[in-house]
Coordinates of C-alpha atoms in Angstrom, one line a residue:
M1 CA 3.3 10.4 -20.4
L2 CA 0.6 11.3 -17.9
L3 CA -1.1 8.0 -18.4
S4 CA 2.2 6.1 -17.9
S5 CA 2.7 8.0 -14.6
L6 CA -0.7 6.9 -13.4
I7 CA 0.0 3.3 -14.4
A8 CA 3.3 3.4 -12.6
I9 CA 1.8 4.9 -9.5
A10 CA -1.0 2.3 -9.5
A11 CA 1.5 -0.6 -10.0
V12 CA 3.6 0.5 -7.1
L13 CA 0.6 1.1 -4.8
M14 CA -0.7 -2.4 -5.7
M15 CA 2.6 -4.1 -5.1
G16 CA 2.9 -2.2 -1.8
V17 CA -0.6 -2.9 -0.5
M18 CA -0.4 -6.6 -1.4
S19 CA 2.7 -7.3 0.7
P20 CA 1.6 -8.5 4.2
G21 CA 2.2 -6.0 6.9
P22 CA 0.4 -4.4 9.9
S23 CA -2.7 -3.4 7.8
F24 CA -3.0 -6.8 6.3
I25 CA -2.8 -8.5 9.7
Y26 CA -5.4 -6.1 11.2
V27 CA -7.9 -6.7 8.3
A28 CA -7.4 -10.4 8.5
R29 CA -7.7 -10.5 12.3
N30 CA -11.0 -8.5 12.2
S31 CA -12.4 -10.8 9.5
L32 CA -11.6 -13.9 11.5
A33 CA -12.1 -12.8 15.1
H34 CA -15.2 -10.8 14.5
S35 CA -17.0 -11.0 11.1
R36 CA -16.7 -10.5 7.4
V37 CA -18.5 -7.1 7.8
H38 CA -15.9 -6.0 10.3
G39 CA -13.2 -6.9 7.8
L40 CA -14.9 -4.9 5.1
V41 CA -15.4 -1.8 7.3
T42 CA -11.8 -2.0 8.3
S43 CA -10.9 -2.0 4.6
L44 CA -12.8 1.3 4.1
G45 CA -10.8 2.8 6.9
M46 CA -7.6 1.7 5.2
G47 CA -8.8 3.2 1.9
V48 CA -9.6 6.6 3.5
G49 CA -6.1 6.5 5.1
A50 CA -4.4 5.9 1.8
A51 CA -6.4 8.7 0.1
T52 CA -5.4 11.0 3.0
F53 CA -1.7 10.2 2.5
A54 CA -2.1 10.7 -1.3
L55 CA -3.7 14.1 -0.9
M56 CA -1.2 15.3 1.7
A57 CA 1.7 14.3 -0.5
M58 CA 0.4 16.1 -3.5
L59 CA -0.6 19.4 -2.0
G60 CA 3.0 20.6 -1.5
L61 CA 4.8 18.8 -4.3
Q62 CA 4.5 20.9 -7.4
R63 CA 5.9 24.1 -5.8
V64 CA 8.9 22.3 -4.3
L65 CA 9.7 20.3 -7.4
N66 CA 9.5 23.4 -9.7
A67 CA 11.7 25.4 -7.4
V68 CA 14.4 22.7 -6.9
P69 CA 14.7 20.4 -10.0
E70 CA 17.6 18.6 -8.3
L71 CA 15.2 17.5 -5.6
Y72 CA 13.0 15.8 -8.2
M73 CA 16.0 13.8 -9.4
A74 CA 17.0 12.9 -5.8
L75 CA 13.5 11.8 -5.0
K76 CA 13.5 9.5 -8.0
I77 CA 16.8 7.9 -6.8
A78 CA 15.5 7.6 -3.2
G79 CA 12.3 6.2 -4.5
G80 CA 14.1 3.6 -6.6
A81 CA 16.3 2.7 -3.7
Y82 CA 13.3 2.3 -1.4
L83 CA 11.6 0.0 -3.9
I84 CA 14.7 -2.2 -4.1
W85 CA 15.0 -2.2 -0.3
M86 CA 11.3 -3.2 0.1
A87 CA 11.7 -5.9 -2.6
V88 CA 14.7 -7.4 -0.7
K89 CA 12.7 -7.3 2.6
I90 CA 9.7 -9.0 1.0
F91 CA 11.8 -11.6 -0.7
R92 CA 13.6 -12.5 2.5
G93 CA 10.3 -12.9 4.4
A94 CA 8.6 -14.8 1.6
S95 CA 9.1 -18.2 3.2
Q96 CA 8.2 -17.1 6.7
P97 CA 4.7 -18.2 7.9
L98 CA 2.0 -15.6 8.5
T99 CA 0.8 -15.7 12.1
L100 CA -2.4 -13.9 12.9
S101 CA -2.3 -14.6 16.6
L102 CA -6.1 -14.7 17.0
S103 CA -7.9 -14.9 20.3
H104 CA -11.2 -16.7 20.6
N105 CA -12.2 -14.5 23.5
D106 CA -12.4 -11.2 21.6
A107 CA -15.3 -9.0 22.6
P108 CA -17.9 -7.8 20.1
K109 CA -16.7 -4.6 18.4
G110 CA -18.8 -1.7 17.0
L111 CA -18.5 -0.9 13.2
W112 CA -17.6 2.8 13.8
K113 CA -14.7 1.8 16.1
T114 CA -13.7 -0.8 13.6
F115 CA -13.5 1.9 10.8
R116 CA -11.7 4.3 13.1
D117 CA -9.1 1.8 14.1
G118 CA -8.5 0.8 10.5
L119 CA -8.0 4.5 9.6
F120 CA -5.6 5.1 12.5
I121 CA -3.6 2.0 11.8
Q122 CA -3.1 3.1 8.2
L123 CA -2.2 6.6 9.1
S124 CA 0.3 5.4 11.8
N125 CA 2.0 2.8 9.5
P126 CA 5.6 3.9 8.8
K127 CA 5.7 1.9 5.6
T128 CA 2.6 3.7 4.2
A129 CA 4.1 7.1 5.2
I130 CA 7.4 6.3 3.5
V131 CA 5.7 5.0 0.3
F132 CA 3.6 8.2 -0.2
A133 CA 6.4 10.5 0.8
S134 CA 9.1 9.1 -1.5
I135 CA 8.0 6.5 -4.0
F136 CA 4.7 8.1 -4.8
T137 CA 6.4 11.5 -5.1
A138 CA 9.1 10.2 -7.4
L139 CA 6.7 8.8 -9.9
L140 CA 4.7 12.0 -10.4
P141 CA 5.5 14.3 -13.3
A142 CA 7.4 17.5 -12.4
T143 CA 4.3 19.5 -13.3
I144 CA 1.2 17.9 -11.7
P145 CA -2.0 18.3 -13.7
T146 CA -5.0 19.5 -11.7
V147 CA -7.0 16.4 -12.5
F148 CA -4.3 14.3 -10.7
Y149 CA -5.4 15.9 -7.4
Y150 CA -8.7 14.2 -7.8
V151 CA -7.7 11.0 -9.6
I152 CA -4.8 9.9 -7.5
P153 CA -6.4 10.1 -4.1
L154 CA -9.4 8.3 -5.5
M155 CA -7.2 5.7 -7.1
S156 CA -5.3 5.3 -3.8
F157 CA -8.6 4.7 -2.0
V158 CA -9.9 2.2 -4.6
I159 CA -6.6 0.2 -4.5
D160 CA -6.3 0.0 -0.7
A161 CA -10.0 -0.5 0.1
G162 CA -10.4 -2.9 -2.8
W163 CA -7.5 -5.1 -1.9
Y164 CA -8.3 -5.2 1.8
S165 CA -11.9 -5.9 1.0
L166 CA -10.8 -8.9 -1.0
V167 CA -8.6 -10.0 1.9
A168 CA -11.6 -9.7 4.2
L169 CA -13.8 -11.7 1.9
L170 CA -11.3 -14.5 1.3
L171 CA -9.8 -14.8 4.8
S172 CA -13.1 -14.9 6.5
A173 CA -13.6 -18.3 4.9
E174 CA -11.3 -21.2 6.0
K175 CA -10.6 -22.8 2.6
P176 CA -9.5 -19.7 0.7
R177 CA -7.3 -18.7 3.6
R178 CA -5.5 -22.0 3.5
V179 CA -4.9 -21.6 -0.2
Y180 CA -3.4 -18.2 0.2
L181 CA -1.1 -19.4 3.0
R182 CA 0.1 -22.2 0.7
I183 CA 1.1 -19.8 -2.2
K184 CA 2.3 -17.0 0.0
T185 CA 6.0 -17.6 -0.9
A186 CA 5.3 -17.5 -4.6
V187 CA 3.2 -14.3 -4.3
D188 CA 5.8 -12.5 -2.2
R189 CA 8.7 -13.4 -4.5
T190 CA 6.8 -12.3 -7.6
S191 CA 5.9 -9.0 -5.9
A192 CA 9.6 -8.5 -4.8
T193 CA 10.8 -9.1 -8.4
V194 CA 8.4 -6.6 -9.9
L195 CA 9.3 -4.0 -7.2
S196 CA 13.0 -4.4 -7.8
I197 CA 12.6 -4.0 -11.6
L198 CA 10.6 -0.7 -11.0
G199 CA 13.3 0.5 -8.6
I200 CA 16.2 -0.1 -11.0
K201 CA 14.2 1.6 -13.8
L202 CA 13.6 4.7 -11.6
I203 CA 17.3 5.0 -10.7
Y204 CA 18.4 4.5 -14.3
S205 CA 15.9 7.1 -15.7
S206 CA 17.1 9.7 -13.2
L207 CA 20.8 9.2 -14.0
V208 CA 20.6 8.8 -17.8
K209 CA 19.1 11.6 -19.9

């Protein structure tokens, strides 16, 4: 049961982080406009931001869920609805081109500022806040094991930092970037399908006992 919760959380986080958004654009932009190192440092900032959201979400969950069981069911329904909404949004935008809007006149940028900006962009991203406040909460067991307080923030960091590091490595080279842009529609539609299935399953499990 606990392992399935971790797998479900990891799956949702991976689907969420892989959908192009403000964080994706920023990592790609730093990789292309500055350097591969700048892209990787930005990825570390994104990972720290994700771990921060995870820890903040978990600190107040267990007491609330134990006190109000109905809230746990409501969060699962809300989480499922959000997954479906995100899937629809991703599917609709699958065929739209990804524009990075790069400037060739960008000034050199320090690595600390790069890390800080990546962290701030992650923390100020409404999509990230909603994911950790609703979907992430809905997938946790009603009683959270102590080890989850260490494993889940670390898992969140690895998923976000790992994905954006891969983005930085690939999109800092011209050929892989062109390949990704060619298959963007298929990747987005696959992600949307998986997210919608997870959303329907969440809603169904909260209503049928």
